[in-house]
Short mmCIF file of C-alpha atoms in Angstrom, two decimals:
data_model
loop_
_atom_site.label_atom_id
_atom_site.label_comp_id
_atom_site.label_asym_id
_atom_site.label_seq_id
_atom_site.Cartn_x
_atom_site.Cartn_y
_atom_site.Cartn_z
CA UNK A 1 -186.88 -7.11 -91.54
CA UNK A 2 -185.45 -7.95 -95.23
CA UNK A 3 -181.92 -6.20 -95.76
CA UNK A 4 -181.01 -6.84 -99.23
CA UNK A 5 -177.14 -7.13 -100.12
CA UNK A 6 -176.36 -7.98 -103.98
CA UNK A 7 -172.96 -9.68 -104.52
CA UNK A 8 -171.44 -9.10 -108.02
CA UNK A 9 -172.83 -9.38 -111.29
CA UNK A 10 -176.09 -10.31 -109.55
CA UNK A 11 -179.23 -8.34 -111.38
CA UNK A 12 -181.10 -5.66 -110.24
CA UNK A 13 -183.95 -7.45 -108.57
CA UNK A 14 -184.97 -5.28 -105.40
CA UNK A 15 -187.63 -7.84 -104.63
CA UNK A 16 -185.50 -11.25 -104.10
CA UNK A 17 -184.56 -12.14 -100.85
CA UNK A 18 -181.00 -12.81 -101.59
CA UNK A 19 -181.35 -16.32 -102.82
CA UNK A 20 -181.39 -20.29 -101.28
CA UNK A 21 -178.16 -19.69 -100.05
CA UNK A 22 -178.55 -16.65 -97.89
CA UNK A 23 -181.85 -18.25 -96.58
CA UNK A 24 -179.97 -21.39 -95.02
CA UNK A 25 -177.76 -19.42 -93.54
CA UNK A 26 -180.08 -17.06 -92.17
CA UNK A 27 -181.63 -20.66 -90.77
CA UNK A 28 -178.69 -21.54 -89.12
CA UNK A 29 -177.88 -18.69 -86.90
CA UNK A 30 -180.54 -20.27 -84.05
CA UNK A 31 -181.66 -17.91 -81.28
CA UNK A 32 -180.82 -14.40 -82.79
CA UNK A 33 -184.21 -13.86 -84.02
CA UNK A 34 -185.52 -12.64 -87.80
CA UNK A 35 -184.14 -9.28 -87.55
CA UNK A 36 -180.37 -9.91 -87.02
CA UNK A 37 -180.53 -13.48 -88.63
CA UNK A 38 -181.07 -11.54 -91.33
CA UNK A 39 -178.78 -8.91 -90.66
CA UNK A 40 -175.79 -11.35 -89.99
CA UNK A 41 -176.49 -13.06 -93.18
CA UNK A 42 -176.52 -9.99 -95.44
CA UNK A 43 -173.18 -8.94 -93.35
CA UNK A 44 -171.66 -12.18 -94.23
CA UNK A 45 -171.87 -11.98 -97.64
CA UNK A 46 -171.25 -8.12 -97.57
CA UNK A 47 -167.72 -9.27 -96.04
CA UNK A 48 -167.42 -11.79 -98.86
CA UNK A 49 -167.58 -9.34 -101.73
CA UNK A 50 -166.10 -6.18 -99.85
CA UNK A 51 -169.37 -4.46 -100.44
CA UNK A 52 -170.14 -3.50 -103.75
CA UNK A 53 -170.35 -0.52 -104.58
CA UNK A 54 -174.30 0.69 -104.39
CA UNK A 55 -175.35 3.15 -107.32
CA UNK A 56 -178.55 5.01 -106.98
CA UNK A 57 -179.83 7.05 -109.72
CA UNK A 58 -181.17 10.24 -108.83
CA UNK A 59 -184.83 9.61 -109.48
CA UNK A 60 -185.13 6.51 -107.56
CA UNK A 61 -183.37 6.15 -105.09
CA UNK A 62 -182.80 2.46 -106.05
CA UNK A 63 -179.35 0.08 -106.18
CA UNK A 64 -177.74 -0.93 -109.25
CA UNK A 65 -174.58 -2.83 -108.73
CA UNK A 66 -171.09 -1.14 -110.22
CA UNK A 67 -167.28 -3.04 -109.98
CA UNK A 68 -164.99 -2.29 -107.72
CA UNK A 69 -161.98 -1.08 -109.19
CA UNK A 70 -159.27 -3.91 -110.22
CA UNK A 71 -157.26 -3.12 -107.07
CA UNK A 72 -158.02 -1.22 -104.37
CA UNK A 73 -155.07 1.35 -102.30
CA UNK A 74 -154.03 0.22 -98.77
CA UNK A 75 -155.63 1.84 -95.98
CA UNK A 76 -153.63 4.44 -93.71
CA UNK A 77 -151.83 2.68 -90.98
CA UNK A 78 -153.61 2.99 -87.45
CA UNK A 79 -153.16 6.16 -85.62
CA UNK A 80 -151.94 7.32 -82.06
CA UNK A 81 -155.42 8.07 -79.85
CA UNK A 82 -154.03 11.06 -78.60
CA UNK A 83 -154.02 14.01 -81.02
CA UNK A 84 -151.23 15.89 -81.68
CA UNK A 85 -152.83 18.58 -83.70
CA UNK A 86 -154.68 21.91 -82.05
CA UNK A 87 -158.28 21.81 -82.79
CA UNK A 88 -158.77 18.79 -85.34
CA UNK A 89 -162.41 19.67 -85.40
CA UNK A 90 -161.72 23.10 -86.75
CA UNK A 91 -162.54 23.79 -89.97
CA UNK A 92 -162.77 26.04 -93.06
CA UNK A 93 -165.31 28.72 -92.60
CA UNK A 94 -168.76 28.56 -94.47
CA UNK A 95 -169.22 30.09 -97.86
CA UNK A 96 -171.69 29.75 -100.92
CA UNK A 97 -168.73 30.67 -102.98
CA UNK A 98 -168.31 28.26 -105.91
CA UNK A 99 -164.83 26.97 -107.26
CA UNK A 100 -163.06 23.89 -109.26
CA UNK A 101 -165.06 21.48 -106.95
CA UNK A 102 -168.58 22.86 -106.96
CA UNK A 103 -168.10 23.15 -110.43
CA UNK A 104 -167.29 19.70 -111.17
CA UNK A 105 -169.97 18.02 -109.44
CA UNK A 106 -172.60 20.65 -110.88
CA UNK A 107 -171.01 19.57 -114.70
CA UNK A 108 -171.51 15.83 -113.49
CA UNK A 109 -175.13 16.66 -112.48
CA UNK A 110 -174.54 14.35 -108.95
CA UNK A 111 -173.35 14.47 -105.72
CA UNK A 112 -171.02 10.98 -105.86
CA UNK A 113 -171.39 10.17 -101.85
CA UNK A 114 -169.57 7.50 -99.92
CA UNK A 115 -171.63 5.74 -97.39
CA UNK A 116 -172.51 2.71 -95.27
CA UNK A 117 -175.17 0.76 -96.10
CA UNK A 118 -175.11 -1.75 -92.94
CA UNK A 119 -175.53 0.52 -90.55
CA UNK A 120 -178.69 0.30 -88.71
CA UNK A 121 -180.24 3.89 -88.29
CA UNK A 122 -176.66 5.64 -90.02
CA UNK A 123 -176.98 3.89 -93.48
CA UNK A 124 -178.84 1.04 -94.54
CA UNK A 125 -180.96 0.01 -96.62
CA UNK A 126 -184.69 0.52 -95.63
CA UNK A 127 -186.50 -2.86 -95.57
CA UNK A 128 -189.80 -1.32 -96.71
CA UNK A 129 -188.66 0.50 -99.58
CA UNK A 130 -185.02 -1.07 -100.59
CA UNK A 131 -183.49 2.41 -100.24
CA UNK A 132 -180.46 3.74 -98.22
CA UNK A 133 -182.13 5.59 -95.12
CA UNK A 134 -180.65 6.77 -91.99
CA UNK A 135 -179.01 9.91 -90.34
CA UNK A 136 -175.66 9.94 -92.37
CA UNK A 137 -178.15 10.00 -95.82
CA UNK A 138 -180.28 12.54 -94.33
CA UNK A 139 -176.97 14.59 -94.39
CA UNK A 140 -175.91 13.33 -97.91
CA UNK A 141 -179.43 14.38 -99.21
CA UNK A 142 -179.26 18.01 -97.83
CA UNK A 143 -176.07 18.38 -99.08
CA UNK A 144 -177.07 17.78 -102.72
CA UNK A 145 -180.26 19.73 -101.99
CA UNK A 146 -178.05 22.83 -102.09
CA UNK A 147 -175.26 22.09 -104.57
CA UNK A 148 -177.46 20.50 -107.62
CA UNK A 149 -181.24 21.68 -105.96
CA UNK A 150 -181.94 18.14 -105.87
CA UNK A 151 -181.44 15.73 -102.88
CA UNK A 152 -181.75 13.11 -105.13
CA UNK A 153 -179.26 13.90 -107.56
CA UNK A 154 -176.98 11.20 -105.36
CA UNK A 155 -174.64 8.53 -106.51
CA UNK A 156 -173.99 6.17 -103.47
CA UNK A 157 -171.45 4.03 -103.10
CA UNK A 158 -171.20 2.10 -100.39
CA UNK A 159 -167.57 1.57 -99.03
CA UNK A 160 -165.63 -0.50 -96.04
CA UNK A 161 -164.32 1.15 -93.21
CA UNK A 162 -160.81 0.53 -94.42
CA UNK A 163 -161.78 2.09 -97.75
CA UNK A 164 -162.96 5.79 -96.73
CA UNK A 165 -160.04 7.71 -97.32
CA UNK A 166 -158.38 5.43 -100.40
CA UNK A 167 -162.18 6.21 -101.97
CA UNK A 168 -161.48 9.84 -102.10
CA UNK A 169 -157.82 9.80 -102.83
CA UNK A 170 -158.88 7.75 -105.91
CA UNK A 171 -161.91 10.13 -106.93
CA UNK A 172 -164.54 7.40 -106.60
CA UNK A 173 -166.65 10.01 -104.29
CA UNK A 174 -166.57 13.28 -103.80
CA UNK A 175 -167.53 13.18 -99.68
CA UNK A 176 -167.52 10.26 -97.34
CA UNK A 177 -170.47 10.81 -94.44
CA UNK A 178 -170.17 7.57 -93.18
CA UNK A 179 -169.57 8.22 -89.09
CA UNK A 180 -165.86 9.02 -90.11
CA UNK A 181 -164.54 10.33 -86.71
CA UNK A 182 -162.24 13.33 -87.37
CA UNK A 183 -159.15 12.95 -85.84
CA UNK A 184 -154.95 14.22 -86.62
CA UNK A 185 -153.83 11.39 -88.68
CA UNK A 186 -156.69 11.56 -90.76
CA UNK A 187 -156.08 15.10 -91.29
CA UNK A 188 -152.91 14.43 -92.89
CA UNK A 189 -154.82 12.22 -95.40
CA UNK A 190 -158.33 14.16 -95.95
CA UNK A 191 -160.15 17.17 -95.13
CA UNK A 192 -163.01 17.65 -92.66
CA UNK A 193 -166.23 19.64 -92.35
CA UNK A 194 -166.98 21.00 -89.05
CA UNK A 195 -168.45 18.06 -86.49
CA UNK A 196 -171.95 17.03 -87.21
CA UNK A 197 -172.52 14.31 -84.52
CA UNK A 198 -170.56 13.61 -81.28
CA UNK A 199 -169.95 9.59 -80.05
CA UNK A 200 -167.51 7.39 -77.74
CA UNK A 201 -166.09 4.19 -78.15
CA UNK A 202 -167.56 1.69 -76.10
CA UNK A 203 -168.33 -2.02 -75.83
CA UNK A 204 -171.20 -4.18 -76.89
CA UNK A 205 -170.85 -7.42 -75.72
CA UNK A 206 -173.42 -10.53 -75.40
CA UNK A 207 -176.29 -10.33 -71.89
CA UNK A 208 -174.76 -12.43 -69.26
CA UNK A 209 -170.78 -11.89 -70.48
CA UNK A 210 -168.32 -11.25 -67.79
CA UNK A 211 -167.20 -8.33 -69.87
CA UNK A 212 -167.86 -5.37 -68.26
CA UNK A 213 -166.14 -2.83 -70.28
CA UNK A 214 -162.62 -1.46 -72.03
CA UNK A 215 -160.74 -3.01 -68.68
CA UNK A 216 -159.13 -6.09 -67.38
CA UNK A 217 -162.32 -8.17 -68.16
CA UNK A 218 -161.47 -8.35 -71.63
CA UNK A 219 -158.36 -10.97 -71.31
CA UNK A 220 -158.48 -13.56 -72.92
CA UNK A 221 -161.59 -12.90 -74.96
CA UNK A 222 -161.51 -12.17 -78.75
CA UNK A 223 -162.44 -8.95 -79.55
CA UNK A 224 -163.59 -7.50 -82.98
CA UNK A 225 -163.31 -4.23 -84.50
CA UNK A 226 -163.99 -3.15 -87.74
CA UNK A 227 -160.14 -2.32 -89.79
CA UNK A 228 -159.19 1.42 -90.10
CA UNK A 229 -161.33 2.62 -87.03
CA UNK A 230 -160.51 4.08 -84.12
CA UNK A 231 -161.44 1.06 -82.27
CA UNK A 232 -158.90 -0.89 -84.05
CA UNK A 233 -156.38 1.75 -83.50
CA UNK A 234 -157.51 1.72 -79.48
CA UNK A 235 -157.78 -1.40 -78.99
CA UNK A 236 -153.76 -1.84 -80.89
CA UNK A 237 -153.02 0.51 -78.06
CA UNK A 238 -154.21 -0.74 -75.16
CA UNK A 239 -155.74 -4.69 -75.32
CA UNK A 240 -156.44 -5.46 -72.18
CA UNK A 241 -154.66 -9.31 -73.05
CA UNK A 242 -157.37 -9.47 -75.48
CA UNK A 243 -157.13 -11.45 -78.72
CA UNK A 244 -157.74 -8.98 -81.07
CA UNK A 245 -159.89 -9.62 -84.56
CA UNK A 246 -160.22 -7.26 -87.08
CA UNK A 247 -163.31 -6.91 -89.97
CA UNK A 248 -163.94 -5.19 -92.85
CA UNK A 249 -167.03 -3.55 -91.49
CA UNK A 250 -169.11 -3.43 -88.24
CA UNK A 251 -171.88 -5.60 -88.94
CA UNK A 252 -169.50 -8.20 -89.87
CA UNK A 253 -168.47 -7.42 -85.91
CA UNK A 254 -172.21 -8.34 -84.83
CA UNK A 255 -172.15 -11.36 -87.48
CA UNK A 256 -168.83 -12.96 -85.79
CA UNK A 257 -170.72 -12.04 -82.29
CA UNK A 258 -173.69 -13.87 -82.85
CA UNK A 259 -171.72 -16.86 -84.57
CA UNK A 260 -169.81 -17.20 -81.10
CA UNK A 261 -166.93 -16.55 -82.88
CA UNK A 262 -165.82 -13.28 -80.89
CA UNK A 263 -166.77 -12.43 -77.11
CA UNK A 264 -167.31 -8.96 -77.78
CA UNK A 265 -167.19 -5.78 -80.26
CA UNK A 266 -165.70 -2.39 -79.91
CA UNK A 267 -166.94 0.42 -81.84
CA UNK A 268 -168.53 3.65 -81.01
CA UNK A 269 -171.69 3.62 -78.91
CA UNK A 270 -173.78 5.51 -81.51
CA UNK A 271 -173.51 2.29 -83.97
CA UNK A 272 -173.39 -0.08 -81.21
CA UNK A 273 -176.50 1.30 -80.07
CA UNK A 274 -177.97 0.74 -84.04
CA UNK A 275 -176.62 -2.83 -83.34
CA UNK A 276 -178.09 -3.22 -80.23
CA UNK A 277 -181.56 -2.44 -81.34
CA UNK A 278 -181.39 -5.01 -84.26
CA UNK A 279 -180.04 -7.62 -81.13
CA UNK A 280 -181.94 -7.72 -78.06
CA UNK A 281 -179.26 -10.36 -76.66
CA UNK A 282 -176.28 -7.70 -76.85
CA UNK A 283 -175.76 -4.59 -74.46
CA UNK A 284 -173.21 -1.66 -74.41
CA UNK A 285 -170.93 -2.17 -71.27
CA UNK A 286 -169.02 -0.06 -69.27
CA UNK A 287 -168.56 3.74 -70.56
CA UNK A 288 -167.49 5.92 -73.67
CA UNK A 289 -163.86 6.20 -73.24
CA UNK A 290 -163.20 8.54 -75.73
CA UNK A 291 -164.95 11.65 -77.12
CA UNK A 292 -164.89 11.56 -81.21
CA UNK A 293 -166.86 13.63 -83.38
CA UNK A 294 -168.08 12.89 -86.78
CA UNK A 295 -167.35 14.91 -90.02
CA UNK A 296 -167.78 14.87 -93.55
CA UNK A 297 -164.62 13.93 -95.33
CA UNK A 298 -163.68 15.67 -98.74
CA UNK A 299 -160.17 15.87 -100.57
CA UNK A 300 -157.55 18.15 -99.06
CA UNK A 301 -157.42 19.98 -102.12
CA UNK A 302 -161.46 20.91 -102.14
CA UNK A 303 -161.56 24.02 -100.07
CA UNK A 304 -164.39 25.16 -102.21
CA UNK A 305 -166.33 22.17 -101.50
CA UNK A 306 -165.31 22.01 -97.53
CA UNK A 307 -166.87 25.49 -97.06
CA UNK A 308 -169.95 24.31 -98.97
CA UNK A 309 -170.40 21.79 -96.59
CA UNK A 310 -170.06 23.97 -93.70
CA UNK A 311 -172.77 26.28 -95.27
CA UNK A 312 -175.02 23.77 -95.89
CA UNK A 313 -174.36 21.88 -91.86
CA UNK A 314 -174.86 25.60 -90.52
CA UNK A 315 -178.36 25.86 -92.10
CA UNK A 316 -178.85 22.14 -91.17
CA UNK A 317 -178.37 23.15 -87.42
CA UNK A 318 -180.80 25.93 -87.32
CA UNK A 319 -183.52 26.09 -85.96
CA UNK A 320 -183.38 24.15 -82.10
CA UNK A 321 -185.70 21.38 -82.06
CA UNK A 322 -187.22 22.42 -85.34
CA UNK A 323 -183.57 22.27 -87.40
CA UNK A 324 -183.21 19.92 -89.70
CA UNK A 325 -180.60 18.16 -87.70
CA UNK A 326 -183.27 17.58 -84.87
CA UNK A 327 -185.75 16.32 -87.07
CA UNK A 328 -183.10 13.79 -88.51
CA UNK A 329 -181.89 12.72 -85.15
CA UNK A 330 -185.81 11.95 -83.88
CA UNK A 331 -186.61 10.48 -86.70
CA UNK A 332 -183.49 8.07 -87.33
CA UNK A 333 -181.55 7.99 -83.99
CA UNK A 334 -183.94 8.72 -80.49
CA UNK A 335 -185.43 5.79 -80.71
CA UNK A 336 -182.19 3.76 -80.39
CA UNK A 337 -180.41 6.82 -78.97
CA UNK A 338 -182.04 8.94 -76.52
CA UNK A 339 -181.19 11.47 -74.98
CA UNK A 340 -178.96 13.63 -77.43
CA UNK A 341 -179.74 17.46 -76.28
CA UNK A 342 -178.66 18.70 -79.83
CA UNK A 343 -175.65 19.19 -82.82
CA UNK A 344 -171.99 19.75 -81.69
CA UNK A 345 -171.14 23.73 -81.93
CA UNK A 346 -168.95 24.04 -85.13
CA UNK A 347 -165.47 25.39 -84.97
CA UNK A 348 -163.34 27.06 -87.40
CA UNK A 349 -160.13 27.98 -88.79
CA UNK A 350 -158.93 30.62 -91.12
CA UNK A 351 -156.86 29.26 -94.15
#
């Protein structure tokens, strides 16, 4: 498996492996096998440049590297796991309706989307083709479908964890669907679609650890999470005398795991089970101990484009086991994780 990460000012050259560099270190990490040497080593240099940000022009598909911007905001400070807010999952009601939003991104001809692009089976780059693939761009793609009739009328730019909300408070994208858990404090910050996937945080740690889950096993033992998740924010709340370690993004988690440099990773249990599958040698431990649901995040101030959303995530429910949703999860996420009867029922709010 070839995952190919471009640092900046590097050309566009989809066919290079990432260079002498990224090959030695892909040597060194003994025992992990091809698939997540390779994955660490993209992940390590991912961490090295922040991610840059991924273009892809609507007729291809394809990466061209853009700049970040010279300075990039602070992200939002962690936030208290239990909500404080009545339905955070509620949203605006669906409509076709267009306004200021709509309009904008129709006059730009693309749908500017924030995403992951390390995220095995979410968003990452498909080593066949060199193209983002996975559930989240499924979602991205039918989204643009119905705005601009094109799903490939997409800019992506791939963003940290930390970076999800600064990215839309800046106007870099116009939606994040990068498994953004919708929560209170958030709320304060962005506005959320209706949920489009349920998860739980959970552990992955190594085969043979002694750590057997968010407990008392996890003293003394330095645990990574990736910075502005929930994880962080849970594990700021309750350690368990663990040493804490936080990363720009999850695969740098696996990275630091398979470099023996943490004992084990928190993060939810849909991406741990992505990293799992690209890992043989790590296992989820213990059980979910929360219930988070992912949205699609959008600017406070883009109702028009919120109830868009919801429009276009009530047709992409439809259906049962023929909806579009269904055909995304069997197709990106069964293999890795099985078991998922079907799409969380949406809820909404009026104004």
């Amino acid at each position: 498996m070839r995952i190919r990460v471009k640092s900046h000012g590097e050309g566009h050259d989809e066919g290079h492996d990432g260079g002498t560099g990224l090959r030695r270190l892909a040597g060194r990490l003994r025992g992990w096998g091809g698939v997540s040497a390779m994955a660490a080593a993209c992940a390590v240099t991912a961490a090295a440049v922040l991610l840059p940000l991924a273009h892809a022009t609507p007729d291809t598909g394809r990466g061209v590297v853009v700049r970040e911007p010279a300075s990039m905001a602070a992200a939002p400070a962690p936030w208290s796991l239990t909500d404080t807010c009545q339905d955070p999952e509620a949203s605006l009601r669906p409509s076709g309706v267009d306004g200021p939003a709509i309009e904008r991104i129709r006059k730009a001809g693309k749908l500017v989307a924030g995403v992951d692009q390390n995220s095995f089976k979410w968003g990452y780059r498909n080593p066949v083709d060199g193209r983002l693939d996975g559930f989240d761009i499924a979602l991205v793609k039918a989204i643009a479908k119905d705005i601009l009739g094109d799903e490939n009328a997409v800019i992506y730019r791939a963003i940290p964890t930390s970076q999800r909300v600064p990215a839309l408070h800046d106007g870099r994208v116009d939606v994040v669907v990068r498994t953004m858990t919708i929560n209170c404090k958030r709320l304060e910050d962005v506005a959320f679609s209706t949920a489009y996937f349920e998860a739980g945080q959970q552990v992955l740690a190594p085969k043979g650890s002694p750590i057997t889950g968010y407990d008392a096993s996890l003293k003394g033992r330095r645990i990574c999470t990736a910075a502005g998740s929930t994880a962080e924010a849970a594990l700021k709340a309750q350690p368990y005398g663990s040493v804490p370690v936080s990363v720009p993004n999850q695969l740098d988690c696996l990275v630091r795991l398979q470099l023996g440099e943490v004992d084990g990773i928190i993060t939810d249990n849909a991406l741990a089970a992505g990293q799992a599958a690209q890992d043989p040698s790590v296992r989820l431990v213990g059980s979910p101990f929360t219930k988070e649901f992912y949205g699609v995040a959008m600017n406070k101030d883009a109702s028009d484009l919120v109830r868009r959303v919801n429009k276009v995530l009530e047709n992409y429910r439809a259906g049962g086991d023929n909806s579009p949703w269904m055909q995304a999860y069997v197709t990106h996420l069964k293999p890795v994780l099985p078991g998922v009867a079907g799409p969380p029922a949406p809820k909404y709010r009026d104004g």
